[in-house]
Short mmCIF file of C-alpha atoms and ligand atoms in Angstrom, two decimals:
data_model
loop_
_atom_site.label_atom_id
_atom_site.label_comp_id
_atom_site.label_asym_id
_atom_site.label_seq_id
_atom_site.Cartn_x
_atom_site.Cartn_y
_atom_site.Cartn_z
CA MET A 275 0.00 0.00 0.00
CA SER A 276 2.92 2.31 -0.62
CA ALA A 277 0.94 4.45 -3.10
CA LEU A 278 -1.85 5.03 -0.56
CA ARG A 279 0.70 5.61 2.18
CA ALA A 280 2.46 8.26 0.11
CA VAL A 281 -0.85 10.05 -0.53
CA GLN A 282 -1.63 9.96 3.20
CA GLN A 283 1.79 11.29 4.15
CA GLN A 284 1.46 14.17 1.70
CA PHE A 285 -2.08 14.87 2.85
CA GLN A 286 -1.08 14.85 6.51
CA ASP A 287 1.94 17.00 5.79
CA TYR A 288 -0.41 19.52 4.26
CA LEU A 289 -2.61 19.57 7.37
CA LEU A 290 0.44 20.11 9.56
CA ARG A 291 2.19 22.71 7.37
CA PRO A 292 -0.23 24.05 4.76
CA GLU A 293 1.95 27.05 3.96
CA ARG A 294 4.99 24.90 3.11
CA VAL A 295 3.70 22.05 0.93
CA SER A 296 1.13 21.62 -1.83
CA GLY A 297 -0.58 18.33 -0.86
CA PRO A 298 -1.04 15.15 -2.90
CA GLU A 299 -0.92 15.72 -6.66
CA THR A 300 -3.84 13.37 -7.18
CA VAL A 301 -6.28 15.64 -5.32
CA ALA A 302 -8.82 16.56 -7.97
CA GLY A 303 -9.45 20.18 -8.86
CA ALA A 304 -9.62 22.50 -11.85
CA SER A 305 -6.63 24.51 -10.64
CA PRO A 306 -3.93 24.44 -7.96
CA ALA A 307 -5.85 27.20 -6.19
CA GLU A 308 -9.00 25.12 -6.07
CA ARG A 309 -7.12 22.07 -4.76
CA ARG A 310 -5.60 24.25 -2.08
CA ARG A 311 -9.00 25.74 -1.19
CA ARG A 312 -10.37 22.24 -0.66
CA LEU A 313 -7.37 20.97 1.30
CA ASP A 314 -7.46 24.13 3.43
CA ILE A 315 -10.88 23.12 4.75
CA TYR A 316 -9.16 20.13 6.36
CA ALA A 317 -6.12 22.10 7.48
CA GLU A 318 -8.23 24.78 9.12
CA ALA A 319 -10.54 22.22 10.75
CA TYR A 320 -7.51 20.38 12.16
CA ARG A 321 -6.15 23.54 13.80
CA MET A 322 -9.54 24.69 15.08
CA ARG A 323 -10.44 21.29 16.50
CA LEU A 324 -7.30 21.08 18.62
CA ILE A 325 -7.59 24.70 19.75
CA GLU A 326 -11.16 23.93 20.85
CA VAL A 327 -9.88 20.98 22.86
CA LEU A 328 -7.47 23.30 24.69
CA GLU A 329 -10.25 25.86 25.23
CA GLY A 330 -12.37 23.13 26.77
CA ASP A 331 -9.59 21.91 29.06
CA PHE A 332 -8.29 25.36 30.07
CA PRO A 333 -11.30 27.71 30.20
CA ALA A 334 -9.88 29.89 33.00
CA VAL A 335 -6.51 30.28 31.27
CA LYS A 336 -8.46 31.45 28.25
CA GLY A 337 -10.50 33.78 30.43
CA ALA A 338 -7.41 35.19 32.12
CA LEU A 339 -5.42 35.70 28.91
CA GLY A 340 -8.32 36.81 26.73
CA ALA A 341 -9.63 34.89 23.71
CA SER A 342 -7.19 36.20 21.12
CA ALA A 343 -4.02 35.81 23.18
CA PHE A 344 -5.19 32.31 24.09
CA ALA A 345 -5.85 31.46 20.44
CA ARG A 346 -2.33 32.60 19.46
CA ILE A 347 -0.60 30.55 22.12
CA ALA A 348 -2.90 27.56 21.51
CA SER A 349 -2.05 27.75 17.79
CA ARG A 350 1.64 27.54 18.60
CA TYR A 351 1.02 24.54 20.87
CA VAL A 352 -0.97 22.82 18.12
CA ALA A 353 1.79 23.52 15.59
CA SER A 354 4.43 21.95 17.83
CA HIS A 355 2.35 19.14 19.42
CA PRO A 356 0.76 16.75 16.92
CA SER A 357 -1.55 14.26 18.62
CA ARG A 358 -0.46 10.64 18.84
CA SER A 359 -3.38 9.28 20.83
CA PRO A 360 -6.73 7.88 19.68
CA SER A 361 -8.39 10.13 22.25
CA LEU A 362 -8.24 13.91 22.61
CA ARG A 363 -8.65 13.54 26.36
CA TRP A 364 -4.89 13.82 26.99
CA TYR A 365 -4.00 16.23 24.19
CA GLY A 366 -3.51 19.19 26.55
CA ARG A 367 -1.25 17.37 29.01
CA ASP A 368 1.86 19.38 28.07
CA PHE A 369 0.07 22.71 27.73
CA PRO A 370 0.85 23.99 31.25
CA ALA A 371 4.58 23.41 30.73
CA PHE A 372 4.34 24.87 27.23
CA LEU A 373 3.05 28.16 28.65
CA LEU A 374 6.50 28.58 30.20
CA ASP A 375 8.49 27.33 27.20
CA ASP A 376 6.55 29.32 24.61
CA ALA A 377 8.09 32.15 22.60
CA ALA A 378 5.97 34.52 24.70
CA PRO A 379 6.32 32.81 28.10
CA ARG A 380 3.48 33.34 30.57
CA SER A 381 3.74 34.19 34.22
CA GLU A 382 4.05 31.50 36.82
CA ALA A 383 0.56 32.43 37.99
CA ILE A 384 -0.93 31.54 34.59
CA VAL A 385 1.04 28.31 34.51
CA GLU A 386 -0.36 27.42 37.93
CA LEU A 387 -3.85 28.15 36.70
CA ALA A 388 -3.27 25.77 33.78
CA ARG A 389 -1.86 23.09 36.11
CA PHE A 390 -4.90 23.47 38.34
CA GLU A 391 -7.29 23.04 35.39
CA TRP A 392 -5.43 19.95 34.19
CA LEU A 393 -5.53 18.47 37.72
CA GLN A 394 -9.29 19.01 37.86
CA GLY A 395 -9.56 16.89 34.71
CA GLU A 396 -7.43 14.15 36.25
CA VAL A 397 -9.69 14.05 39.30
CA PHE A 398 -12.85 14.20 37.15
CA ASP A 399 -12.33 10.90 35.33
CA ALA A 400 -9.87 9.09 37.60
CA PRO A 401 -10.63 5.43 38.32
CA ASP A 402 -13.72 4.67 40.37
CA ALA A 403 -13.41 3.17 43.85
CA GLU A 404 -15.58 3.01 46.93
CA SER A 405 -14.56 5.46 49.64
CA LEU A 406 -14.20 4.11 53.12
CA PRO A 407 -17.33 5.00 55.14
CA ALA A 408 -16.79 7.31 58.13
CA GLN A 409 -17.90 4.70 60.69
CA ALA A 410 -15.03 2.41 59.61
CA LEU A 411 -12.76 4.17 62.15
CA GLY A 412 -15.00 3.13 65.02
CA GLU A 413 -14.54 -0.50 64.08
CA VAL A 414 -10.75 -0.39 64.51
CA PRO A 415 -9.77 -1.92 67.90
CA PRO A 416 -7.52 0.37 70.01
CA GLU A 417 -4.49 -1.89 69.83
CA ARG A 418 -4.54 -1.68 66.04
CA TRP A 419 -4.37 2.12 65.85
CA PRO A 420 -0.59 2.56 66.04
CA GLY A 421 -0.04 0.31 63.00
CA LEU A 422 -2.93 1.73 60.97
CA VAL A 423 -2.01 2.44 57.33
CA LEU A 424 -4.34 4.33 55.01
CA GLU A 425 -4.78 4.12 51.29
CA PRO A 426 -5.93 7.25 49.44
CA HIS A 427 -8.79 7.21 46.92
CA PRO A 428 -7.47 7.09 43.31
CA ALA A 429 -9.21 10.36 42.41
CA VAL A 430 -7.31 12.38 45.04
CA GLN A 431 -4.61 14.89 44.04
CA ARG A 432 -2.47 17.15 46.18
CA ALA A 433 -0.88 20.26 44.70
CA ARG A 434 1.30 23.10 45.91
CA PHE A 435 0.46 26.56 44.59
CA ARG A 436 2.36 29.79 45.18
CA TYR A 437 -0.68 31.87 44.24
CA ALA A 438 -4.28 31.66 45.40
CA THR A 439 -4.87 29.74 42.16
CA PRO A 440 -8.11 27.92 43.04
CA ARG A 441 -9.66 31.26 44.13
CA THR A 442 -8.43 32.91 40.93
CA TRP A 443 -9.99 30.06 38.97
CA SER A 444 -13.39 30.56 40.61
CA ALA A 445 -13.22 34.33 40.03
CA VAL A 446 -12.35 33.96 36.34
CA MET A 447 -15.03 31.32 35.79
CA ALA A 448 -17.59 33.60 37.46
CA GLY A 449 -16.68 36.29 34.95
CA ASP A 450 -14.70 38.46 37.38
CA GLY A 451 -11.23 39.46 36.33
CA ALA A 452 -8.13 37.46 37.18
CA ARG A 453 -6.31 38.71 40.28
CA PHE A 454 -3.18 36.86 41.23
CA GLU A 455 -2.42 37.10 44.96
CA THR A 456 0.63 35.39 46.33
CA ALA A 457 -0.65 32.90 48.92
CA PRO A 458 1.57 29.81 49.11
CA ALA A 459 -0.41 26.76 50.20
CA ASP A 460 -1.03 23.12 49.51
CA TRP A 461 -4.36 22.05 48.10
CA LEU A 462 -6.30 18.84 48.10
CA LEU A 463 -8.51 17.95 45.12
CA TRP A 464 -10.95 15.06 45.26
CA ARG A 465 -14.15 13.75 43.79
CA ALA A 466 -17.35 13.75 45.81
CA GLY A 467 -20.23 12.10 44.04
CA LEU A 468 -19.25 12.86 40.46
CA ASP A 469 -17.98 16.38 41.01
CA VAL A 470 -14.52 17.77 41.64
CA HIS A 471 -13.95 19.50 45.00
CA TRP A 472 -10.93 21.20 46.54
CA ARG A 473 -9.76 22.89 49.74
CA SER A 474 -6.51 24.26 51.08
CA LEU A 475 -4.46 22.29 53.58
CA GLY A 476 -2.54 23.68 56.54
CA PRO A 477 1.14 22.69 56.60
CA ASP A 478 0.46 20.03 59.25
CA GLU A 479 -2.38 18.41 57.35
CA SER A 480 -0.51 18.61 54.08
CA TRP A 481 2.47 16.83 55.61
CA ALA A 482 0.20 14.25 57.23
CA PHE A 483 -1.67 13.60 53.99
CA GLU A 484 1.51 13.04 52.06
CA ALA A 485 2.82 10.76 54.81
CA MET A 486 -0.47 8.86 54.75
CA CYS A 487 -0.17 8.40 50.96
CA GLY A 488 3.34 7.05 51.56
CA SER A 489 1.91 4.33 53.86
CA VAL A 490 3.34 5.88 57.05
CA PRO A 491 1.56 4.16 59.99
CA PHE A 492 -0.71 6.18 62.27
CA GLU A 493 1.72 6.15 65.18
CA ALA A 494 4.45 7.77 63.04
CA LEU A 495 1.89 10.23 61.70
CA CYS A 496 1.15 11.38 65.26
CA ALA A 497 4.86 11.61 66.04
CA GLY A 498 5.47 13.70 62.93
CA LEU A 499 2.63 16.08 63.83
CA CYS A 500 4.57 17.00 67.01
CA ARG A 501 6.33 19.52 64.79
CA TRP A 502 3.11 21.54 64.85
CA HIS A 503 1.27 20.27 67.95
CA ASP A 504 2.38 19.61 71.52
CA GLY A 505 2.09 16.18 73.12
CA ASP A 506 -1.46 14.80 73.19
CA ALA A 507 -2.62 17.53 70.84
CA ALA A 508 -0.68 15.81 68.02
CA ALA A 509 -2.72 12.62 68.37
CA GLU A 510 -5.93 14.64 68.60
CA ALA A 511 -4.98 16.54 65.46
CA ALA A 512 -4.25 13.28 63.67
CA VAL A 513 -7.61 11.82 64.68
CA SER A 514 -9.54 14.89 63.57
CA MET A 515 -7.69 15.00 60.23
CA LEU A 516 -8.47 11.36 59.72
CA ALA A 517 -12.14 11.97 60.50
CA ARG A 518 -12.26 14.79 57.96
CA TRP A 519 -10.53 12.68 55.28
CA LEU A 520 -13.10 9.99 55.80
CA ALA A 521 -15.94 12.52 55.66
CA ASP A 522 -14.54 13.93 52.42
CA GLY A 523 -14.28 10.44 50.98
CA VAL A 524 -10.58 10.66 50.18
CA ILE A 525 -9.67 7.37 51.88
CA ARG A 526 -10.21 4.14 50.03
CA ALA A 527 -9.11 1.62 52.65
CA ILE A 528 -7.41 1.17 55.98
CA ARG A 529 -5.06 -1.65 56.77
CA SER A 530 -3.82 -2.55 60.21
CA MET B 92 -24.68 -12.46 9.22
CA THR B 93 -26.12 -9.44 7.45
CA SER B 94 -29.28 -10.84 5.91
CA GLU B 95 -32.26 -8.51 5.98
CA SER B 96 -34.20 -10.72 8.37
CA ALA B 97 -31.36 -10.40 10.89
CA ARG B 98 -31.24 -6.61 10.74
CA SER B 99 -32.27 -5.35 14.15
CA PHE B 100 -34.34 -2.20 14.25
CA LEU B 101 -33.84 -0.05 17.35
CA GLY B 102 -36.23 2.70 16.31
CA PHE B 103 -35.35 6.39 16.52
CA GLY B 104 -32.36 7.55 18.55
CA LEU B 105 -30.02 10.38 19.41
CA GLY B 106 -26.32 10.81 19.99
CA LEU B 107 -25.62 10.75 23.75
CA ARG B 108 -24.15 14.12 24.79
CA PRO B 109 -22.96 15.13 28.30
CA GLN B 110 -25.30 18.16 28.28
CA HIS B 111 -28.24 15.75 28.19
CA TYR B 112 -27.13 13.12 30.71
CA GLU B 113 -29.60 14.14 33.41
CA ALA B 114 -32.46 14.78 30.99
CA VAL B 115 -31.97 11.41 29.27
CA LEU B 116 -32.44 9.68 32.61
CA SER B 117 -35.24 11.80 34.01
CA GLU B 118 -37.38 13.13 31.13
CA GLU B 119 -39.97 11.34 29.05
CA THR B 120 -38.88 12.02 25.46
CA GLY B 121 -39.79 8.96 23.45
CA VAL B 122 -36.19 8.55 22.24
CA ASP B 123 -35.75 4.82 21.65
CA TRP B 124 -31.96 4.42 21.81
CA PHE B 125 -28.65 6.27 22.11
CA GLU B 126 -25.32 6.30 20.32
CA ALA B 127 -22.24 6.91 22.49
CA VAL B 128 -18.97 8.17 20.97
CA THR B 129 -16.55 5.41 21.93
CA GLU B 130 -13.50 7.59 22.62
CA ASN B 131 -15.40 9.73 25.16
CA TYR B 132 -15.72 6.66 27.35
CA LEU B 133 -12.18 5.32 27.09
CA VAL B 134 -11.39 6.99 30.42
CA PRO B 135 -10.64 5.38 33.79
CA GLY B 136 -13.85 6.38 35.62
CA GLY B 137 -15.97 9.21 36.98
CA LYS B 138 -18.94 10.98 35.43
CA PRO B 139 -18.77 9.75 31.81
CA LEU B 140 -18.75 6.07 32.74
CA HIS B 141 -21.32 6.59 35.48
CA TYR B 142 -23.84 8.07 33.05
CA LEU B 143 -23.10 5.62 30.28
CA GLU B 144 -23.81 2.80 32.73
CA SER B 145 -27.12 4.39 33.72
CA VAL B 146 -28.15 5.05 30.12
CA ARG B 147 -27.24 1.56 28.91
CA SER B 148 -29.29 0.02 31.72
CA ARG B 149 -32.41 1.82 30.43
CA PHE B 150 -31.91 2.08 26.65
CA PRO B 151 -30.30 0.15 23.81
CA VAL B 152 -26.90 1.74 23.13
CA VAL B 153 -24.55 1.56 20.15
CA LEU B 154 -20.86 2.54 20.17
CA HIS B 155 -19.56 4.91 17.51
CA GLY B 156 -15.79 5.35 17.19
CA VAL B 157 -13.69 7.96 15.40
CA SER B 158 -10.14 6.58 15.73
CA LEU B 159 -10.05 3.22 14.00
CA SER B 160 -8.47 4.57 10.79
CA ILE B 161 -9.68 1.57 8.82
CA ALA B 162 -8.25 3.01 5.58
CA GLY B 163 -4.98 3.97 7.26
CA THR B 164 -1.59 2.53 6.38
CA ASP B 165 -0.09 2.42 9.87
CA PRO B 166 -0.57 -0.98 11.51
CA ILE B 167 -4.03 -1.47 13.05
CA ASP B 168 -3.95 -0.22 16.64
CA PHE B 169 -4.91 -3.40 18.48
CA GLY B 170 -4.29 -1.70 21.83
CA TYR B 171 -7.08 0.74 20.98
CA LEU B 172 -9.27 -2.13 19.78
CA ASP B 173 -8.69 -3.94 23.07
CA GLU B 174 -9.94 -0.87 24.91
CA VAL B 175 -13.02 -0.76 22.67
CA LYS B 176 -13.57 -4.44 23.31
CA ALA B 177 -13.30 -3.97 27.07
CA LEU B 178 -15.81 -1.11 26.92
CA ALA B 179 -18.16 -3.18 24.77
CA ARG B 180 -17.98 -6.04 27.26
CA TRP B 181 -20.04 -4.11 29.82
CA VAL B 182 -21.87 -1.64 27.58
CA GLU B 183 -23.12 -4.53 25.41
CA PRO B 184 -23.80 -2.27 22.41
CA ALA B 185 -26.19 -3.45 19.72
CA TRP B 186 -23.25 -2.84 17.35
CA ILE B 187 -19.92 -1.03 17.01
CA SER B 188 -19.30 1.46 14.24
CA ASP B 189 -16.55 3.72 12.94
CA HIS B 190 -15.92 5.55 9.67
CA LEU B 191 -14.69 4.69 6.19
CA CYS B 192 -11.66 6.95 6.40
CA TRP B 193 -8.13 7.26 7.74
CA THR B 194 -7.19 9.50 10.65
CA GLY B 195 -3.41 9.84 10.44
CA VAL B 196 -0.16 8.21 9.44
CA ASP B 197 3.30 7.74 11.00
CA GLY B 198 1.77 7.49 14.48
CA ARG B 199 -0.02 10.83 14.26
CA ASN B 200 -3.73 11.33 14.79
CA MET B 201 -5.32 14.25 12.94
CA HIS B 202 -8.64 13.61 14.74
CA ASP B 203 -10.45 13.99 11.45
CA LEU B 204 -12.20 11.63 9.04
CA LEU B 205 -9.93 11.89 6.02
CA PRO B 206 -10.68 10.80 2.44
CA PHE B 207 -8.65 8.50 0.18
CA PRO B 208 -8.79 7.32 -3.44
CA HIS B 209 -11.31 4.59 -4.21
CA THR B 210 -9.46 1.99 -6.26
CA GLU B 211 -9.30 -1.80 -6.42
CA GLN B 212 -6.02 -1.64 -4.47
CA THR B 213 -7.40 0.52 -1.67
CA LEU B 214 -10.53 -1.65 -1.59
CA ARG B 215 -8.40 -4.76 -1.07
CA HIS B 216 -6.39 -2.96 1.58
CA VAL B 217 -9.46 -1.78 3.52
CA ALA B 218 -11.23 -5.14 3.16
CA ALA B 219 -8.25 -6.97 4.68
CA ARG B 220 -8.22 -4.54 7.61
CA VAL B 221 -11.98 -4.84 8.13
CA GLU B 222 -11.57 -8.59 8.33
CA ALA B 223 -8.72 -8.28 10.83
CA VAL B 224 -10.80 -5.92 12.99
CA GLN B 225 -13.89 -8.15 12.82
CA ASP B 226 -11.77 -11.15 13.80
CA HIS B 227 -10.30 -9.25 16.72
CA LEU B 228 -13.63 -7.89 17.95
CA GLY B 229 -15.43 -11.15 17.28
CA ARG B 230 -18.33 -9.24 15.73
CA PRO B 231 -19.18 -7.38 12.55
CA LEU B 232 -17.87 -3.86 12.16
CA MET B 233 -20.18 -1.11 10.94
CA LEU B 234 -18.69 1.63 8.75
CA GLU B 235 -20.06 5.09 8.01
CA ASN B 236 -19.64 7.17 4.87
CA VAL B 237 -17.98 10.51 5.70
CA SER B 238 -18.38 14.00 4.29
CA SER B 239 -15.51 14.99 2.03
CA TYR B 240 -14.11 18.17 0.55
CA VAL B 241 -11.55 16.67 -1.81
CA SER B 242 -11.71 13.80 -4.25
CA PHE B 243 -8.88 12.04 -6.05
CA ALA B 244 -8.20 12.00 -9.78
CA ASP B 245 -7.15 8.35 -9.59
CA SER B 246 -10.38 7.10 -7.98
CA ALA B 247 -11.71 4.32 -10.18
CA MET B 248 -15.07 3.87 -8.49
CA SER B 249 -17.58 5.94 -6.55
CA GLU B 250 -17.72 5.82 -2.78
CA ALA B 251 -21.07 4.02 -2.97
CA GLU B 252 -19.56 1.34 -5.21
CA PHE B 253 -16.62 1.07 -2.83
CA LEU B 254 -18.96 0.57 0.15
CA ARG B 255 -21.05 -1.94 -1.76
CA GLU B 256 -18.00 -4.02 -2.69
CA LEU B 257 -16.58 -3.72 0.83
CA ALA B 258 -19.82 -4.96 2.41
CA GLN B 259 -19.98 -7.81 -0.07
CA ARG B 260 -16.38 -8.92 0.53
CA THR B 261 -16.28 -8.56 4.32
CA ASP B 262 -19.92 -8.80 5.50
CA CYS B 263 -19.37 -5.54 7.34
CA LEU B 264 -22.42 -3.43 8.17
CA LEU B 265 -23.03 0.08 6.87
CA LEU B 266 -24.01 3.26 8.63
CA LEU B 267 -25.54 5.61 6.07
CA ASP B 268 -25.04 9.26 7.00
CA VAL B 269 -27.64 10.95 4.81
CA ASN B 270 -26.24 14.40 5.57
CA ASN B 271 -22.75 13.28 4.56
CA VAL B 272 -24.08 11.98 1.25
CA HIS B 273 -25.76 15.32 0.62
CA VAL B 274 -22.68 17.33 1.64
CA SER B 275 -20.35 15.25 -0.53
CA ALA B 276 -22.84 15.23 -3.42
CA VAL B 277 -22.85 19.04 -3.43
CA ASN B 278 -19.08 19.29 -2.96
CA HIS B 279 -18.28 16.78 -5.72
CA ASP B 280 -21.33 17.29 -7.89
CA PHE B 281 -22.77 13.76 -7.91
CA ASP B 282 -26.32 12.47 -7.60
CA ALA B 283 -27.14 11.81 -3.94
CA ARG B 284 -30.14 9.57 -4.68
CA GLY B 285 -28.09 7.48 -7.09
CA TYR B 286 -25.51 7.03 -4.33
CA ILE B 287 -28.13 5.66 -1.96
CA ASP B 288 -29.60 3.46 -4.70
CA ARG B 289 -26.23 1.78 -5.20
CA LEU B 290 -25.81 0.77 -1.54
CA PRO B 291 -26.61 -2.84 -0.60
CA ALA B 292 -29.84 -2.31 1.36
CA ARG B 293 -29.46 -5.38 3.56
CA SER B 294 -26.11 -4.14 4.89
CA VAL B 295 -27.36 -0.73 6.04
CA TRP B 296 -28.24 -1.05 9.74
CA GLN B 297 -28.10 2.55 10.88
CA ILE B 298 -28.79 6.03 9.54
CA HIS B 299 -27.38 9.37 10.70
CA LEU B 300 -29.20 12.64 10.15
CA ALA B 301 -27.47 15.96 10.80
CA GLY B 302 -27.10 19.55 9.73
CA HIS B 303 -24.25 21.28 7.93
CA SER B 304 -23.10 24.76 7.05
CA ARG B 305 -22.12 26.52 3.86
CA GLN B 306 -18.70 27.99 3.12
CA GLY B 307 -18.69 29.55 -0.34
CA GLU B 308 -19.67 26.84 -2.81
CA MET B 309 -18.82 24.07 -0.36
CA LEU B 310 -20.93 22.43 2.31
CA ILE B 311 -19.16 21.65 5.59
CA ASP B 312 -20.25 18.83 7.88
CA THR B 313 -20.56 20.86 11.09
CA HIS B 314 -23.43 19.15 12.96
CA ASP B 315 -24.32 22.51 14.47
CA ALA B 316 -27.77 23.10 12.99
CA PRO B 317 -31.12 21.35 12.60
CA VAL B 318 -31.47 18.79 9.82
CA PRO B 319 -32.18 20.88 6.69
CA GLU B 320 -34.87 20.26 4.05
CA PRO B 321 -32.66 18.61 1.39
CA VAL B 322 -31.43 16.09 3.98
CA TRP B 323 -35.01 15.28 5.03
CA ALA B 324 -35.94 14.75 1.37
CA LEU B 325 -32.96 12.45 0.90
CA TYR B 326 -33.87 10.61 4.10
CA GLU B 327 -37.34 9.92 2.72
CA HIS B 328 -35.73 8.47 -0.38
CA ALA B 329 -33.41 6.32 1.75
CA ALA B 330 -36.24 5.16 4.01
CA ARG B 331 -38.29 4.12 0.99
CA ARG B 332 -35.41 2.28 -0.61
CA LEU B 333 -33.87 0.63 2.47
CA GLY B 334 -36.84 -0.32 4.65
CA PRO B 335 -36.71 -0.12 8.47
CA VAL B 336 -33.28 1.15 9.53
CA SER B 337 -32.46 2.50 13.02
CA THR B 338 -32.31 6.26 12.55
CA MET B 339 -30.80 8.97 14.70
CA ILE B 340 -29.88 12.66 14.75
CA GLU B 341 -26.28 13.72 15.39
CA ARG B 342 -25.80 17.13 16.95
CA ASP B 343 -22.35 18.16 18.17
CA ASP B 344 -22.42 21.95 18.41
CA ASP B 345 -24.97 24.58 19.45
CA ILE B 346 -26.70 21.67 21.14
CA PRO B 347 -30.35 22.43 22.04
CA SER B 348 -32.31 20.77 24.83
CA LEU B 349 -33.10 17.07 24.68
CA GLN B 350 -36.79 17.93 24.16
CA VAL B 351 -35.99 20.03 21.09
CA LEU B 352 -33.92 17.24 19.56
CA ALA B 353 -36.59 14.69 20.43
CA ALA B 354 -39.14 16.84 18.60
CA GLU B 355 -36.83 17.00 15.57
CA LEU B 356 -36.50 13.23 15.74
CA ASP B 357 -40.30 12.93 15.56
CA ARG B 358 -40.08 14.31 12.04
CA ALA B 359 -37.96 11.29 11.08
CA ARG B 360 -40.69 9.07 12.54
CA ARG B 361 -43.39 10.90 10.58
CA ILE B 362 -41.43 10.48 7.36
CA ALA B 363 -40.29 6.89 7.75
CA LEU B 364 -42.95 5.03 9.70
CA PRO B 365 -45.71 5.34 7.06
CA LEU B 366 -43.23 3.91 4.53
CA TRP B 367 -42.35 1.04 6.84
CA GLU B 368 -45.89 0.27 8.03
CA ARG B 369 -45.80 -3.28 6.82
CA ASN B 370 -42.41 -4.02 8.40
CA VAL B 371 -42.62 -2.25 11.75
CA ALA B 372 -45.30 -3.24 14.22
FE1 FE2 C 607 -22.39 10.76 10.95
#
């Protein structure tokens, strides 16, 4: 099928670089201009389709940059990132990093906004799993508590932002302008029901959550929290964090 | 496997769109079945799979893919086909369709339904791939005619003849997109009714209806408008010629409410059912 393959390579080359090549010679048309006009329908649709995918995945970045600036940068991403996947779901994966690498690099705040939007997508269609019900804690006998190891729900993500990015996101999506306040914090994203939720984490809870994800047993979790809480207060803090994680549905299982 | 008596008739359906998930489950619309775009459900979990599961438990569902690249010249992507197969295992679609087109070469995906020359060589190439896919899926593949904006000087047969031969050689099923026939007929100046007349009626198991837009002298397959009059007229011709075929409306942009689409779908019923009176109880 080398003849067909050659036609497809020339056709695809045209879609990727319409200004540089002329497309397959066997494309029918009364004139080179007419052939080009017909091929351009495909070339333009290709570009527009991928830009629309980015617009769908990064609506707040678009809102913050404005439609035309977003279209320019999205065009450059499309030109340098041909898709290799059957699905468009992951096409925008490298877009946050690209915002920094681009010829007109964007601020770190915009990059964070893009990272936040991509993370929301990851949480949205992450694998399904039952969350551990809140009463499960009550069923753990006291002697088992020190060795308790928790397993996070697969839809949970933790992220560190230097700006108040989730608040900026909500403001932009509500149609208010983008204001970028510096407010370093860690954030937890999770799925409740079918929707994506998030909240900020204090430094103690953020440390504890990461430790929990790393299978650190409960006893060591309490010990680690002594950095922020004195004596018995560390264990109390650990218990109340654990209760909140269960209420939020971010724990999939406990092992002891 | 494709004899007329075996053709299952699902009635009148719609493409399943996320905007309508809740309405599909809660509103009385008279829509008989839904078509889900395969790739939208090749995700690990969450909302899309949740709703597909709910819809499939209440309605017949068919799966409609856009990435098979049956006329492509890269090796068939069996990894993708395995994902489709795994999805089909629990969705239990009435059938699985994709398009008579290629989508990219050298590992790239243009995410478009691209045309190719219709020759004896390309027919043999596509037929061999259809057979490989049917073997792998363990079921017939259904292929849809696409809208096109270019044709090839070296094509030796029409698209309808190509589809007819392909169905004959591979026993694949056909999805007739009436709007695509109209769009291509205008763009390439051929007779749309003649195209439909040349299709093997017993192989056509599904019909798409959709709208398009105009760009200069060309029609573009945009699926962003109601089904226009010429497409309804062509549908009547197809319904008369083909007999009872599961029919649905595809709407991908400027999507109105489910009720509005269901009302549009009623027009398909009013056109086709009187013609099929003797076949459809
Ligand atoms: Fe279609």
